[in-house]
Coordinates of N, CA and C in Angstrom, one line a residue:
M66 N 0.6 -1.2 0.1 CA 0.0 -0.1 -0.1 C 0.7 1.2 0.1
G67 N 1.9 0.9 0.7 CA 2.9 2.4 0.7 C 3.5 2.9 -0.6
L68 N 3.7 1.7 -1.3 CA 4.5 1.8 -2.8 C 3.3 2.4 -3.4
A69 N 2.0 2.4 -3.5 CA 0.9 2.4 -4.1 C 0.6 4.0 -4.0
L70 N 0.8 4.9 -2.8 CA 0.6 5.6 -2.3 C 1.9 6.7 -2.8
V71 N 3.2 6.1 -3.0 CA 4.1 6.8 -3.6 C 3.9 7.0 -4.8
A72 N 3.4 6.1 -5.4 CA 3.1 5.9 -7.0 C 2.4 7.1 -7.4
V73 N 1.2 7.1 -6.7 CA 0.1 8.1 -7.0 C 0.8 9.6 -6.5
T74 N 1.3 9.7 -5.7 CA 1.9 11.3 -5.1 C 3.2 11.3 -5.9
A75 N 3.9 10.7 -5.8 CA 5.3 11.0 -6.5 C 5.6 10.5 -7.9
G76 N 5.0 9.6 -8.4 CA 5.1 9.1 -9.6 C 5.6 7.5 -9.6
R77 N 5.5 7.0 -10.7 CA 5.8 5.5 -10.6 C 7.3 5.1 -10.5
R78 N 8.3 6.2 -11.1 CA 9.7 6.0 -11.4 C 10.2 5.9 -9.8
A79 N 9.5 6.9 -8.8 CA 9.8 7.4 -7.5 C 9.5 6.1 -6.7
A80 N 7.9 5.4 -6.9 CA 7.6 4.2 -6.2 C 8.6 3.0 -6.7
V81 N 9.0 2.8 -7.9 CA 10.1 1.8 -7.9 C 11.4 1.9 -7.3
R82 N 11.8 3.4 -7.1 CA 13.2 3.5 -6.4 C 13.0 3.3 -5.0
A83 N 11.7 3.7 -4.5 CA 11.3 3.5 -3.2 C 11.7 1.9 -2.8
G84 N 10.9 1.1 -3.8 CA 11.1 -0.5 -3.5 C 12.2 -0.9 -3.8
L85 N 12.9 -0.5 -4.6 CA 14.4 -0.9 -5.0 C 15.2 -0.8 -3.4
V86 N 14.7 0.5 -2.9 CA 15.9 0.8 -1.8 C 15.4 -0.3 -0.8
A87 N 13.7 -0.4 -0.6 CA 13.6 -1.2 0.7 C 14.0 -2.7 0.4
L88 N 14.1 -3.4 -0.9 CA 14.6 -4.5 -1.1 C 16.2 -4.6 -0.6
G89 N 16.8 -3.6 -1.0 CA 18.0 -3.6 -0.9 C 18.5 -3.7 0.8
V90 N 17.8 -2.7 1.5 CA 17.9 -2.7 2.9 C 17.6 -4.1 3.5
A91 N 16.6 -4.5 3.1 CA 16.0 -5.9 3.6 C 17.2 -6.8 3.4
G92 N 17.6 -7.1 2.1 CA 19.0 -7.9 1.9 C 20.0 -7.8 2.5
L93 N 20.5 -6.3 2.8 CA 21.8 -6.2 3.7 C 21.6 -6.8 4.8
A94 N 20.1 -6.8 5.3 CA 20.1 -7.2 6.9 C 20.0 -8.6 6.7
A95 N 19.6 -9.1 5.6 CA 19.1 -10.9 6.1 C 20.4 -11.6 5.1
V96 N 21.1 -11.1 4.0 CA 22.3 -12.0 3.7 C 23.3 -12.1 4.7
P97 N 23.7 -11.5 5.4 CA 24.8 -11.9 6.2 C 24.3 -12.9 7.2
V98 N 23.3 -12.8 7.7 CA 22.6 -13.9 8.7 C 22.3 -15.2 8.1
A99 N 21.8 -15.2 6.7 CA 21.8 -16.3 6.0 C 23.3 -17.3 5.7
L100 N 24.2 -16.4 5.5 CA 25.6 -17.1 5.1 C 26.0 -17.5 6.4
V101 N 26.1 -17.0 7.7 CA 26.3 -17.5 8.8 C 25.9 -18.9 9.0
D102 N 24.3 -18.9 9.2 CA 23.8 -20.2 9.5 C 22.4 -20.1 8.7
P103 N 22.7 -20.8 7.4 CA 21.6 -20.7 6.3 C 20.6 -21.8 7.1
R104 N 20.9 -22.8 7.7 CA 19.7 -24.1 8.2 C 18.9 -23.3 9.4
A105 N 19.4 -22.2 9.9 CA 18.6 -21.5 11.1 C 17.8 -20.3 10.5
F106 N 18.4 -19.8 9.6 CA 17.7 -18.8 8.5 C 16.4 -19.5 8.1
T107 N 16.8 -20.3 7.4 CA 15.4 -21.0 6.9 C 14.3 -21.5 7.9
E108 N 14.8 -21.7 8.9 CA 13.8 -22.3 10.0 C 13.2 -21.0 10.5
H109 N 13.7 -19.9 10.8 CA 13.3 -18.7 11.6 C 12.4 -18.0 10.4
V110 N 13.1 -17.4 9.3 CA 12.6 -16.5 8.8 C 11.3 -17.4 7.4
V111 N 11.4 -18.8 7.3 CA 10.7 -19.3 6.1 C 9.6 -20.3 6.9
L112 N 10.3 -21.1 7.5 CA 9.3 -22.3 8.0 C 8.7 -21.9 9.2
F113 N 9.0 -21.1 10.0 CA 8.2 -20.7 11.2 C 7.2 -19.9 11.1
P114 N 7.1 -18.9 10.3 CA 6.0 -18.0 9.8 C 5.0 -18.9 9.0
L115 N 5.4 -20.1 8.4 CA 4.4 -20.9 7.5 C 3.7 -22.1 8.6
G116 N 4.3 -21.8 10.0 CA 3.6 -23.0 10.8 C 4.3 -24.3 10.9
A117 N 5.5 -24.5 9.9 CA 6.2 -25.6 9.5 C 7.5 -25.5 10.3
G118 N 7.9 -24.8 11.5 CA 9.0 -25.0 12.1 C 9.0 -25.8 13.1
G119 N 10.3 -25.9 13.9 CA 10.2 -27.3 14.6 C 9.7 -26.9 16.0
V120 N 9.2 -25.8 16.5 CA 8.6 -25.3 17.7 C 7.2 -24.8 17.1
T121 N 6.3 -24.7 18.0 CA 5.2 -24.2 18.0 C 5.0 -22.7 18.5
S122 N 4.0 -21.8 17.8 CA 4.2 -20.7 18.5 C 3.1 -20.5 19.6
P123 N 3.8 -19.7 20.7 CA 2.7 -19.4 21.8 C 1.7 -18.9 21.8
A124 N 1.6 -18.3 20.4 CA 0.2 -17.6 20.3 C -0.8 -18.4 19.6
T125 N -1.1 -19.3 19.7 CA -2.1 -19.9 19.0 C -3.6 -20.0 19.5
S126 N -3.7 -18.9 20.4 CA -4.9 -18.7 20.7 C -5.8 -17.7 19.7
P127 N -7.1 -17.7 19.7 CA -7.7 -16.6 18.7 C -7.5 -15.1 19.1
L128 N -7.4 -14.4 18.3 CA -7.1 -13.2 18.2 C -8.4 -12.4 19.4
P129 N -7.8 -11.5 20.5 CA -8.8 -10.9 21.1 C -10.1 -10.3 20.5
G130 N -10.3 -9.9 19.3 CA -11.3 -9.4 18.9 C -12.6 -10.6 18.7
Y131 N -12.0 -11.7 18.1 CA -12.7 -13.2 18.2 C -13.3 -13.4 19.4
L132 N -12.6 -13.2 20.4 CA -12.9 -13.8 21.7 C -13.9 -12.7 22.2
L133 N -13.7 -11.1 21.9 CA -14.8 -10.5 22.6 C -15.9 -10.5 21.7
A134 N -16.1 -11.0 20.4 CA -17.2 -10.9 19.4 C -18.2 -12.3 20.0
A135 N -17.4 -13.3 20.4 CA -18.0 -14.6 20.4 C -18.3 -14.7 22.0
Y136 N -17.8 -14.1 22.9 CA -18.1 -14.3 24.5 C -18.8 -13.0 25.3
V137 N -18.5 -11.8 24.5 CA -19.2 -10.6 25.2 C -20.5 -10.3 24.5
P138 N -21.5 -10.2 25.6 CA -23.1 -10.0 24.9 C -23.0 -8.7 24.3
V139 N -23.7 -8.5 23.1 CA -23.7 -7.3 22.5 C -24.5 -6.3 23.1
G140 N -24.0 -5.2 23.0 CA -24.6 -4.0 23.5 C -24.5 -3.6 25.3
V141 N -23.5 -4.5 25.7 CA -23.5 -4.3 27.1 C -22.2 -3.8 27.3
P142 N -22.3 -2.8 28.1 CA -21.0 -1.9 28.2 C -20.0 -2.8 29.3
S143 N -18.8 -2.7 29.2 CA -18.2 -3.4 30.0 C -17.9 -2.7 31.5
R144 N -18.5 -1.4 31.8 CA -18.5 -1.1 32.8 C -19.8 0.2 32.8
P145 N -20.2 0.5 34.0 CA -21.6 1.0 34.0 C -21.0 2.6 33.6
R146 N -22.0 3.2 32.8 CA -21.6 4.7 32.4 C -22.3 5.6 33.3
R147 N -21.7 6.7 33.3 CA -22.1 7.8 34.3 C -23.1 8.6 33.5
S148 N -23.9 9.2 34.1 CA -24.8 10.1 33.0 C -24.8 11.5 34.2
W149 N -24.1 12.4 33.3 CA -24.1 13.6 34.1 C -25.4 14.4 33.9

């Protein structure tokens, strides 16, 4: 979305330039780590986000919004409102 905003406001050339800079910075940060330990890099950057890593995420519970929608009655405030 950010690159689309840059493209609309500053033009396509600026958006391409911004995208290339972002990829370059990400590459400069990731390549040295991948060269030091490629197996750990693959585990942490590729497999874990896909759910195929060696460990499970502790964040396996449903999102708070889902829990609120499922278990809080509609229209009931969490605390009494004051009427001034």
